[in-house]
CSV table of C-alpha atoms in Angstrom, one decimal:
chain,number,residue,atom,x,y,z
Q,101,MET,CA,-1.9,191.0,61.4
Q,102,SER,CA,-1.8,191.3,57.6
Q,103,GLU,CA,-3.6,188.6,55.7
Q,104,VAL,CA,-1.6,186.5,53.2
Q,105,GLU,CA,-4.9,186.0,51.3
Q,106,TYR,CA,-8.6,187.0,51.6
Q,107,ALA,CA,-11.8,185.3,50.5
Q,108,GLU,CA,-15.3,186.6,51.3
Q,109,THR,CA,-16.3,183.0,52.2
Q,110,VAL,CA,-14.1,180.0,53.1
Q,111,VAL,CA,-15.8,176.6,52.9
Q,112,ILE,CA,-14.1,173.7,54.6
Q,113,GLY,CA,-14.8,170.4,53.0
Q,114,ALA,CA,-15.5,169.5,49.4
Q,115,GLY,CA,-18.1,166.8,49.8
Q,116,GLN,CA,-21.6,167.3,48.5
Q,117,GLN,CA,-22.4,169.8,51.3
Q,118,GLY,CA,-19.4,172.0,50.7
Q,119,CYS,CA,-19.7,172.0,46.9
Q,120,GLY,CA,-23.4,172.7,47.3
Q,121,VAL,CA,-22.7,175.8,49.3
Q,122,ALA,CA,-20.0,177.0,46.8
Q,123,ALA,CA,-22.3,176.4,43.8
Q,124,SER,CA,-25.2,178.2,45.6
Q,125,LEU,CA,-23.0,181.2,46.3
Q,126,GLN,CA,-21.9,181.2,42.7
Q,127,GLU,CA,-25.6,181.4,41.6
Q,128,LEU,CA,-25.8,184.6,43.5
Q,129,GLY,CA,-22.6,186.1,42.2
Q,130,ARG,CA,-20.7,185.6,45.4
Q,131,GLU,CA,-17.2,184.2,45.5
Q,132,SER,CA,-15.8,181.4,47.8
Q,133,VAL,CA,-12.9,179.1,48.1
Q,134,VAL,CA,-13.4,175.5,49.2
Q,135,LEU,CA,-10.6,173.8,51.1
Q,136,GLU,CA,-10.4,170.0,51.0
Q,137,ARG,CA,-7.8,167.9,52.9
Q,138,GLY,CA,-8.0,165.1,50.2
Q,139,GLU,CA,-9.9,165.1,46.9
Q,140,ILE,CA,-13.4,166.2,46.0
Q,141,GLY,CA,-15.7,163.6,47.4
Q,142,GLN,CA,-12.9,162.2,49.5
Q,143,ALA,CA,-15.0,160.1,51.9
Q,144,TRP,CA,-17.2,158.6,49.2
Q,145,GLY,CA,-14.3,157.9,46.9
Q,146,HIS,CA,-11.5,156.7,49.3
Q,147,GLU,CA,-12.7,156.2,52.8
Q,148,ARG,CA,-15.5,153.6,52.6
Q,149,TRP,CA,-15.6,149.9,51.6
Q,150,ASP,CA,-15.3,149.1,47.9
Q,151,SER,CA,-18.9,147.8,47.4
Q,152,LEU,CA,-20.7,150.5,49.4
Q,153,LEU,CA,-24.1,151.5,48.0
Q,154,VAL,CA,-25.6,154.9,48.6
Q,155,GLY,CA,-28.5,154.0,50.9
Q,156,SER,CA,-30.7,157.0,50.0
Q,157,GLY,CA,-30.9,156.0,46.4
Q,158,ASN,CA,-29.9,157.5,43.0
Q,159,ARG,CA,-32.6,160.1,43.0
Q,160,SER,CA,-31.0,161.7,46.0
Q,161,VAL,CA,-27.8,162.4,44.1
Q,162,ARG,CA,-28.5,166.0,43.1
Q,163,PHE,CA,-26.6,169.3,43.4
Q,164,PRO,CA,-27.6,172.9,42.9
Q,165,GLY,CA,-28.8,173.2,39.3
Q,166,ARG,CA,-28.3,169.5,38.5
Q,167,GLU,CA,-30.7,166.6,39.2
Q,168,TYR,CA,-29.8,163.0,38.9
Q,169,ASP,CA,-29.3,162.3,35.1
Q,170,GLY,CA,-28.6,158.6,35.0
Q,171,ASP,CA,-30.7,155.8,33.6
Q,172,ASP,CA,-31.5,154.1,36.9
Q,173,PRO,CA,-33.3,156.6,39.2
Q,174,ASP,CA,-34.6,153.9,41.5
Q,175,GLY,CA,-31.3,152.2,41.9
Q,176,PHE,CA,-28.5,152.5,44.5
Q,177,MET,CA,-25.2,153.7,43.0
Q,178,PRO,CA,-21.8,152.8,44.5
Q,179,GLY,CA,-20.2,155.4,46.7
Q,180,ARG,CA,-17.3,155.8,44.2
Q,181,GLU,CA,-19.8,156.7,41.5
Q,182,LEU,CA,-21.2,159.5,43.7
Q,183,ALA,CA,-17.6,160.8,44.2
Q,184,HIS,CA,-17.1,160.8,40.4
Q,185,ARG,CA,-20.3,162.7,39.8
Q,186,LEU,CA,-19.4,165.3,42.5
Q,187,ARG,CA,-16.0,165.8,40.9
Q,188,ARG,CA,-17.5,166.2,37.5
Q,189,TYR,CA,-20.0,168.7,38.9
Q,190,ALA,CA,-17.3,170.8,40.5
Q,191,GLU,CA,-15.3,170.8,37.3
Q,192,ASP,CA,-18.4,171.8,35.2
Q,193,ARG,CA,-19.3,174.6,37.5
Q,194,LYS,CA,-15.7,175.7,37.8
Q,195,LEU,CA,-15.9,175.8,41.6
Q,196,ARG,CA,-12.7,177.1,43.3
Q,197,VAL,CA,-11.6,174.0,45.2
Q,198,ARG,CA,-8.2,173.5,46.6
Q,199,GLN,CA,-7.6,169.8,47.0
Q,200,HIS,CA,-5.0,168.3,49.3
Q,201,THR,CA,-5.2,171.4,51.5
Q,202,THR,CA,-5.4,170.7,55.2
Q,203,VAL,CA,-6.8,173.2,57.6
Q,204,ARG,CA,-4.7,173.3,60.8
Q,205,GLU,CA,-7.0,175.6,62.8
Q,206,VAL,CA,-9.6,178.3,62.6
Q,207,GLU,CA,-9.1,181.5,64.6
Q,208,CYS,CA,-12.0,183.8,65.5
Q,209,PRO,CA,-10.2,187.1,66.4
Q,210,PRO,CA,-11.8,188.2,69.7
Q,211,ASP,CA,-11.7,191.9,68.7
Q,212,ALA,CA,-13.5,191.2,65.3
Q,213,SER,CA,-16.7,193.1,64.9
Q,214,ASP,CA,-19.6,192.8,62.5
Q,215,HIS,CA,-18.2,195.6,60.5
Q,216,ASP,CA,-14.8,193.9,59.8
Q,217,GLU,CA,-14.1,192.2,56.6
Q,218,VAL,CA,-12.0,189.5,58.5
Q,219,ARG,CA,-14.1,187.7,61.1
Q,220,PHE,CA,-12.2,184.4,60.7
Q,221,ARG,CA,-8.7,183.4,59.9
Q,222,THR,CA,-8.2,179.9,58.5
Q,223,HIS,CA,-4.7,178.6,59.1
Q,224,LEU,CA,-3.4,175.9,56.8
Q,225,SER,CA,-0.9,173.1,57.5
Q,226,ASP,CA,1.5,174.6,55.0
Q,227,GLY,CA,1.7,177.8,57.0
Q,228,GLY,CA,-0.6,179.8,54.8
Q,229,SER,CA,-3.6,181.8,56.2
Q,230,ILE,CA,-6.8,182.9,54.6
Q,231,GLY,CA,-8.9,185.7,56.1
Q,232,SER,CA,-12.6,185.7,55.5
Q,233,ARG,CA,-15.8,187.4,56.5
Q,234,ASN,CA,-17.8,184.1,56.4
Q,235,LEU,CA,-16.8,180.6,57.3
Q,236,VAL,CA,-18.8,177.5,56.3
Q,237,VAL,CA,-17.8,174.2,57.9
Q,238,ALA,CA,-19.0,171.3,55.8
Q,239,VAL,CA,-17.0,168.4,57.2
Q,240,GLY,CA,-20.2,166.8,58.3
Q,241,GLY,CA,-20.8,164.7,61.5
Q,242,TYR,CA,-19.5,161.4,60.1
Q,243,ALA,CA,-15.9,162.3,60.4
Q,244,ALA,CA,-14.4,160.4,63.4
Q,245,PRO,CA,-14.8,156.6,63.4
Q,246,ARG,CA,-16.2,155.5,66.8
Q,247,VAL,CA,-15.2,152.2,68.4
Q,248,PRO,CA,-16.6,151.2,71.8
Q,249,ALA,CA,-14.2,151.1,74.8
Q,250,LEU,CA,-14.7,147.3,75.1
Q,251,ALA,CA,-12.5,146.8,72.0
Q,252,ALA,CA,-9.5,147.4,74.2
Q,253,ASP,CA,-10.3,144.3,76.2
Q,254,ILE,CA,-10.3,141.9,73.3
Q,255,ASP,CA,-7.3,139.6,72.7
Q,256,PRO,CA,-4.8,141.4,70.5
Q,257,SER,CA,-4.6,138.3,68.3
Q,258,VAL,CA,-8.0,139.3,66.9
Q,259,THR,CA,-7.8,141.8,64.0
Q,260,GLN,CA,-10.0,144.8,64.6
Q,261,LEU,CA,-10.9,147.6,62.3
Q,262,HIS,CA,-13.7,150.1,61.9
Q,263,SER,CA,-15.9,150.2,58.7
Q,264,HIS,CA,-14.1,153.4,57.9
Q,265,HIS,CA,-10.9,151.3,57.2
Q,266,TYR,CA,-12.6,148.1,55.8
Q,267,ARG,CA,-12.3,147.7,52.0
Q,268,ASN,CA,-13.3,144.1,51.0
Q,269,SER,CA,-13.3,140.5,52.2
Q,270,ALA,CA,-9.7,139.9,50.9
Q,271,SER,CA,-8.4,142.6,53.2
Q,272,LEU,CA,-9.2,140.5,56.3
Q,273,PRO,CA,-7.3,137.5,57.6
Q,274,ASP,CA,-8.7,134.0,57.0
Q,275,GLY,CA,-11.4,132.9,59.4
Q,276,ALA,CA,-14.8,133.9,60.4
Q,277,VAL,CA,-15.7,137.6,60.9
Q,278,LEU,CA,-17.7,139.3,63.5
Q,279,VAL,CA,-19.5,142.5,62.3
Q,280,VAL,CA,-20.7,144.7,65.1
Q,281,GLY,CA,-23.7,147.0,64.2
Q,282,ALA,CA,-26.8,146.4,62.1
Q,283,GLY,CA,-27.2,149.7,60.3
Q,284,ILE,CA,-26.5,150.2,56.6
Q,285,SER,CA,-22.8,149.6,57.1
Q,286,GLY,CA,-23.1,146.5,59.2
Q,287,GLN,CA,-25.7,144.8,57.0
Q,288,GLN,CA,-24.1,145.7,53.7
Q,289,ILE,CA,-20.7,144.4,54.9
Q,290,ALA,CA,-22.1,141.3,56.5
Q,291,ASP,CA,-24.0,140.6,53.2
Q,292,GLU,CA,-20.8,141.1,51.2
Q,293,LEU,CA,-18.8,138.8,53.5
Q,294,VAL,CA,-21.3,135.9,53.5
Q,295,ASP,CA,-21.5,136.1,49.7
Q,296,ALA,CA,-17.7,135.8,49.6
Q,297,GLY,CA,-17.9,132.6,51.5
Q,298,ARG,CA,-16.8,133.8,54.9
Q,299,GLY,CA,-18.3,132.7,58.1
Q,300,VAL,CA,-20.1,135.8,59.4
Q,301,PHE,CA,-21.5,136.7,62.8
Q,302,LEU,CA,-23.5,139.9,63.1
Q,303,SER,CA,-23.9,141.6,66.5
Q,304,VAL,CA,-27.2,143.4,66.2
Q,305,GLY,CA,-28.3,146.8,67.4
Q,306,ARG,CA,-31.5,148.7,67.0
Q,307,HIS,CA,-32.1,150.0,63.5
Q,308,GLY,CA,-34.9,150.6,60.9
Q,309,ALA,CA,-35.6,148.5,57.9
Q,310,TRP,CA,-37.6,149.5,54.8
Q,311,PRO,CA,-38.6,147.7,51.6
Q,312,ARG,CA,-36.6,148.4,48.5
Q,313,HIS,CA,-39.6,147.9,46.2
Q,314,TYR,CA,-43.3,147.4,46.9
Q,315,ARG,CA,-46.5,147.0,44.8
Q,316,GLY,CA,-44.9,147.9,41.5
Q,317,ARG,CA,-43.0,151.0,42.7
Q,318,SER,CA,-39.7,151.7,44.3
Q,319,LEU,CA,-39.4,152.8,47.9
Q,320,HIS,CA,-38.3,156.3,46.9
Q,321,GLU,CA,-41.3,156.7,44.5
Q,322,TRP,CA,-43.7,155.8,47.4
Q,323,MET,CA,-41.8,158.2,49.6
Q,324,PHE,CA,-42.5,161.0,47.1
Q,325,VAL,CA,-46.1,160.0,46.6
Q,326,PHE,CA,-47.0,159.9,50.3
Q,327,SER,CA,-44.5,162.4,51.6
Q,328,LEU,CA,-42.6,159.9,53.6
Q,329,GLU,CA,-39.2,161.7,53.4
Q,330,GLU,CA,-39.5,163.0,57.0
Q,331,GLU,CA,-40.2,159.6,58.4
Q,332,TYR,CA,-37.3,158.2,56.5
Q,333,VAL,CA,-34.8,160.7,58.0
Q,334,ARG,CA,-36.4,160.9,61.4
Q,335,VAL,CA,-34.4,159.4,64.3
Q,336,GLY,CA,-36.6,157.0,66.2
Q,337,THR,CA,-35.4,153.4,65.7
Q,338,GLY,CA,-31.7,154.1,66.0
Q,339,GLY,CA,-31.5,153.5,69.7
Q,340,ASP,CA,-30.6,155.4,72.8
Q,341,GLY,CA,-26.9,156.0,72.3
Q,342,PRO,CA,-25.1,159.1,73.3
Q,343,THR,CA,-26.1,162.3,71.5
Q,344,GLU,CA,-22.6,162.8,70.0
Q,345,VAL,CA,-23.0,159.6,67.9
Q,346,LEU,CA,-25.0,160.3,64.7
Q,347,PRO,CA,-27.5,157.6,63.8
Q,348,GLY,CA,-28.2,156.3,60.3
Q,349,LEU,CA,-31.0,155.9,57.7
Q,350,PRO,CA,-33.1,152.8,57.5
Q,351,VAL,CA,-31.5,149.8,55.7
Q,352,ALA,CA,-32.8,149.3,52.1
Q,353,ALA,CA,-30.1,148.9,49.6
Q,354,VAL,CA,-28.9,145.4,48.6
Q,355,LEU,CA,-25.8,144.5,46.6
Q,356,ASP,CA,-27.5,142.3,44.0
Q,357,GLY,CA,-30.2,144.8,43.3
Q,358,THR,CA,-33.1,142.4,44.1
Q,359,GLY,CA,-35.1,141.6,47.2
Q,360,ASP,CA,-34.5,143.3,50.5
Q,361,LEU,CA,-31.7,143.5,53.0
Q,362,ASN,CA,-32.6,142.9,56.6
Q,363,LEU,CA,-31.9,140.6,59.5
Q,364,GLY,CA,-34.2,137.9,58.1
Q,365,THR,CA,-32.5,137.8,54.7
Q,366,LEU,CA,-29.1,137.8,56.3
Q,367,ALA,CA,-30.0,134.9,58.6
Q,368,GLY,CA,-31.4,133.0,55.6
Q,369,LYS,CA,-28.0,133.4,53.9
Q,370,GLY,CA,-26.2,131.9,56.9
Q,371,VAL,CA,-25.2,134.9,58.9
Q,372,VAL,CA,-25.3,134.1,62.6
Q,373,LEU,CA,-27.1,136.8,64.5
Q,374,VAL,CA,-25.8,137.5,68.0
Q,375,GLY,CA,-26.9,140.1,70.6
Q,376,SER,CA,-25.4,143.6,71.2
Q,377,ALA,CA,-21.9,143.5,72.5
Q,378,ARG,CA,-21.7,144.9,76.1
Q,379,ALA,CA,-18.3,143.8,77.4
Q,380,ALA,CA,-15.2,141.7,76.4
Q,381,LYS,CA,-12.6,139.6,78.1
Q,382,GLY,CA,-9.9,138.2,75.9
Q,383,ARG,CA,-11.6,136.1,73.3
Q,384,THR,CA,-15.1,136.2,74.9
Q,385,LEU,CA,-17.7,138.8,74.2
Q,386,LEU,CA,-20.5,139.3,76.7
Q,387,LEU,CA,-23.7,140.0,74.9
Q,388,GLU,CA,-27.2,141.3,75.6
Q,389,ASP,CA,-29.6,138.5,74.8
Q,390,ASN,CA,-31.7,140.7,72.5
Q,391,VAL,CA,-31.5,139.2,69.0
Q,392,VAL,CA,-35.2,138.5,68.8
Q,393,ALA,CA,-36.2,141.8,70.4
Q,394,VAL,CA,-34.1,143.8,67.9
Q,395,ALA,CA,-35.4,141.8,65.0
Q,396,GLU,CA,-39.0,142.3,66.1
Q,397,ALA,CA,-38.5,146.1,66.4
Q,398,SER,CA,-36.9,146.1,62.9
Q,399,ALA,CA,-39.9,144.1,61.6
Q,400,ARG,CA,-42.3,146.6,63.1
Q,401,SER,CA,-40.6,149.5,61.3
Q,402,PHE,CA,-40.8,147.5,58.1
Q,403,ARG,CA,-44.5,146.7,58.6
Q,404,GLN,CA,-45.2,150.3,59.5
Q,405,VAL,CA,-44.1,151.7,56.2
Q,406,ILE,CA,-45.9,148.9,54.3
Q,407,ASP,CA,-49.1,149.7,56.2
Q,408,THR,CA,-48.6,153.4,55.4
Q,409,ILE,CA,-48.2,152.8,51.7
Q,410,ASP,CA,-51.2,150.4,51.7
Q,411,THR,CA,-53.4,152.9,53.5
Q,412,GLY,CA,-52.4,155.7,51.1
Q,413,ILE,CA,-53.1,153.5,48.1
Q,414,ARG,CA,-56.5,152.6,49.5
Q,415,GLU,CA,-57.5,156.1,50.4
Q,416,ARG,CA,-56.5,157.6,47.1
Q,417,GLY,CA,-57.9,154.7,45.0
Q,418,TYR,CA,-54.7,154.0,43.1
Q,419,PRO,CA,-55.2,151.0,40.8
Q,420,VAL,CA,-51.9,149.3,41.6
Q,421,PRO,CA,-51.2,145.6,41.9
Q,422,GLU,CA,-51.4,143.7,45.1
Q,423,GLN,CA,-48.3,142.0,46.4
Q,424,HIS,CA,-48.7,138.7,48.1
Q,425,PRO,CA,-47.0,137.9,50.3
Q,426,ALA,CA,-46.1,141.4,51.3
Q,427,PRO,CA,-42.3,141.8,52.0
Q,428,GLY,CA,-41.1,141.9,55.6
Q,429,VAL,CA,-38.5,140.7,58.0
Q,430,ASP,CA,-38.8,136.9,58.3
Q,431,LEU,CA,-38.8,136.4,62.0
Q,432,ASP,CA,-39.1,132.6,61.5
Q,433,ARG,CA,-35.4,132.7,60.6
Q,434,ILE,CA,-34.5,134.6,63.8
Q,435,SER,CA,-33.5,132.7,67.0
Q,436,PRO,CA,-31.9,133.7,70.3
Q,437,PHE,CA,-28.2,133.3,70.6
Q,438,GLY,CA,-27.4,133.7,74.3
Q,439,ASP,CA,-25.3,136.1,76.3
Q,440,ARG,CA,-21.7,135.0,75.3
Q,441,LEU,CA,-19.7,134.7,72.1
Q,442,ASP,CA,-16.5,132.6,72.2
Q,443,LEU,CA,-14.4,134.0,69.4
Q,444,ALA,CA,-11.9,131.2,69.5
Q,445,ARG,CA,-14.5,128.4,69.4
Q,446,GLU,CA,-16.3,130.0,66.5
Q,447,GLY,CA,-13.1,130.6,64.6
Q,448,ILE,CA,-13.5,134.4,64.5
Q,449,THR,CA,-10.3,136.0,63.6
Q,450,SER,CA,-11.4,139.6,62.8
Q,451,ILE,CA,-14.0,142.1,63.9
Q,452,VAL,CA,-15.4,144.9,61.8
Q,453,TRP,CA,-16.8,147.7,64.0
Q,454,CYS,CA,-19.8,149.3,62.2
Q,455,THR,CA,-20.5,151.4,65.2
Q,456,GLY,CA,-20.9,154.8,63.6
Q,457,PHE,CA,-19.1,158.1,63.6
Q,458,GLY,CA,-18.9,161.1,65.8
Q,459,PRO,CA,-18.1,164.7,64.9
Q,460,ASP,CA,-14.5,166.0,64.6
Q,461,TYR,CA,-14.4,169.8,64.8
Q,462,ARG,CA,-11.1,170.2,66.6
Q,463,ILE,CA,-10.0,172.8,64.1
Q,464,LEU,CA,-12.6,175.2,65.6
Q,465,PRO,CA,-12.2,177.2,68.8
Q,466,ALA,CA,-13.5,175.5,71.9
Q,467,HIS,CA,-16.1,178.3,72.5
Q,468,VAL,CA,-18.1,177.3,69.4
Q,469,LEU,CA,-18.3,173.6,70.4
Q,470,ASP,CA,-20.4,171.8,73.1
Q,471,ASP,CA,-19.1,169.5,75.8
Q,472,HIS,CA,-19.0,166.6,73.2
Q,473,GLY,CA,-17.0,168.6,70.7
Q,474,ALA,CA,-20.0,169.0,68.4
Q,475,PRO,CA,-20.9,172.4,67.0
Q,476,LEU,CA,-23.2,174.8,68.9
Q,477,GLN,CA,-25.7,175.6,66.2
Q,478,ARG,CA,-29.4,176.2,65.4
Q,479,LYS,CA,-31.5,174.3,62.9
Q,480,GLY,CA,-28.5,172.1,62.0
Q,481,ILE,CA,-27.1,174.9,59.8
Q,482,LEU,CA,-26.3,178.1,61.7
Q,483,GLY,CA,-23.4,178.7,64.0
Q,484,VAL,CA,-23.4,180.8,67.2
Q,485,LEU,CA,-21.1,183.5,65.7
Q,486,PRO,CA,-22.1,186.0,63.0
Q,487,GLY,CA,-20.8,184.6,59.7
Q,488,LEU,CA,-20.3,181.1,60.9
Q,489,TYR,CA,-22.3,178.4,59.2
Q,490,TYR,CA,-22.4,174.6,59.3
Q,491,ALA,CA,-23.8,172.4,56.4
Q,492,GLY,CA,-24.9,168.9,56.9
Q,493,LEU,CA,-25.7,168.5,60.6
Q,494,PRO,CA,-28.9,166.9,62.1
Q,495,ASP,CA,-31.7,169.2,63.1
Q,496,GLY,CA,-33.1,167.8,66.4
Q,497,ASN,CA,-34.3,164.3,65.7
Q,498,SER,CA,-34.3,164.7,61.9
Q,499,LEU,CA,-31.4,163.6,59.7
Q,500,ALA,CA,-32.9,165.6,56.7
Q,501,PRO,CA,-30.1,168.2,56.6
Q,502,VAL,CA,-27.5,165.4,56.5
Q,503,ALA,CA,-29.1,163.7,53.5
Q,504,ILE,CA,-27.2,163.9,50.2
Q,505,GLY,CA,-29.8,165.8,48.3
Q,506,ALA,CA,-30.1,168.3,51.2
Q,507,ASN,CA,-27.0,169.9,49.9
Q,508,VAL,CA,-29.2,171.9,47.5
Q,509,GLU,CA,-31.5,173.4,50.2
Q,510,ASN,CA,-28.6,173.8,52.7
Q,511,GLY,CA,-26.4,175.5,50.2
Q,512,ARG,CA,-29.0,177.9,49.0
Q,513,PHE,CA,-30.1,178.7,52.6
Q,514,ILE,CA,-26.5,179.6,53.6
Q,515,ALA,CA,-25.8,181.5,50.3
Q,516,ARG,CA,-28.9,183.6,50.9
Q,517,ARG,CA,-27.8,184.5,54.4
Q,518,ILE,CA,-24.3,185.5,53.1
Q,519,HIS,CA,-25.8,187.5,50.3
Q,520,VAL,CA,-28.1,189.4,52.7
Q,521,ASP,CA,-25.1,190.1,55.0
Q,522,HIS,CA,-23.3,191.6,52.0
Q,523,ILE,CA,-26.3,193.8,51.0
Q,524,MET,CA,-27.0,195.1,54.5
Q,525,ARG,CA,-23.3,195.7,55.3
Q,526,THR,CA,-22.5,197.6,52.1
Q,527,GLY,CA,-25.8,199.6,52.1
Q,528,SER,CA,-26.5,198.4,48.5
Q,529,PRO,CA,-29.9,199.3,47.1
Q,530,ALA,CA,-30.2,195.8,45.7
Q,531,SER,CA,-33.1,193.7,47.1
Q,532,VAL,CA,-32.3,191.3,49.9
Q,533,ILE,CA,-34.9,188.9,48.4
Q,534,THR,CA,-33.2,186.3,46.2
Q,535,PRO,CA,-34.8,183.8,43.8
């Protein structure tokens, strides 16, 4: 089969991970083409709610050769600003990105060998095909919105949508709103809705909560000082859900830029906290009676990071101001709700499911995916076939490779592997050791 087109490396996805790989390859003099079904930064710019804040903070918005250059390093920028910065970066670096180009499927020819220039064929929805020696899949794991099966048992008169499709309060019908899920999405959306004057119920789930600011420094400064990054991205408070559902980072960002966002502050603003949804029948939700237990676990995660910072300050003798009272999750505002929620009686007309995402790698052959449809990979970055790479997947119980700023390390790691492959295959005398 003759190829309509050839590229040494095809990168699928022009988010921060895909652009990070392309830029890192460029640094080593290697060419690539990036294929994007929408626009550069599509998810950040067009597929999240209007007021979304980047939970990992402004300092994390970095790309190969470019650190955050704004005037608020300790702030939390809107998702759409991140998309704008990524588009500007791709333009400045002159990355070869094809926007509005949908990949139909990827073929791994069974007779391809390590010596072949074409180990992958990427078939496009417009009928085109690109042969490549390397394939980098950078569509991430947060691709397929996940809604629990119980949603099908809720009365159809109740409007239901996933956070992926939620945009703002005005997009929902009049009436109270039930937000399901207490991670970054659930708490930010509940906060926005209650500020808009809506009646809000929040169905809680296990999550971590960290302070935004403490003892004169931002959270991310303390993370740097005491090397807390691994604790921030380590999965431990996210619950015991199925492995195909990716967990999230601790909740820290808040819309008004002051104070903290957690179950205590939401309850103080009038959000009614209810237990985790377990089943539904018409307009009745059956709940786990776990509001207090979830809040207490969240408060423990909050206190743990406060204690870690305090201990570090004391051991190193830093002359920083005390903060009394120390921030925390105000458990005095938390009360049990019970095991049932009557949607009609509470005037709830809509539900926003903030229940996470799963992977969507259906464009790849089945033999490179596990039973859940997730990539078979090592260290969150390497595929099981020579020349196949993934960028932006968790590594065991760590979300570090998923983080925004990780695109720099991920991209350069993959680029070095591709560069070494080229050197070894061509017999070039050039050193395989790259800067």
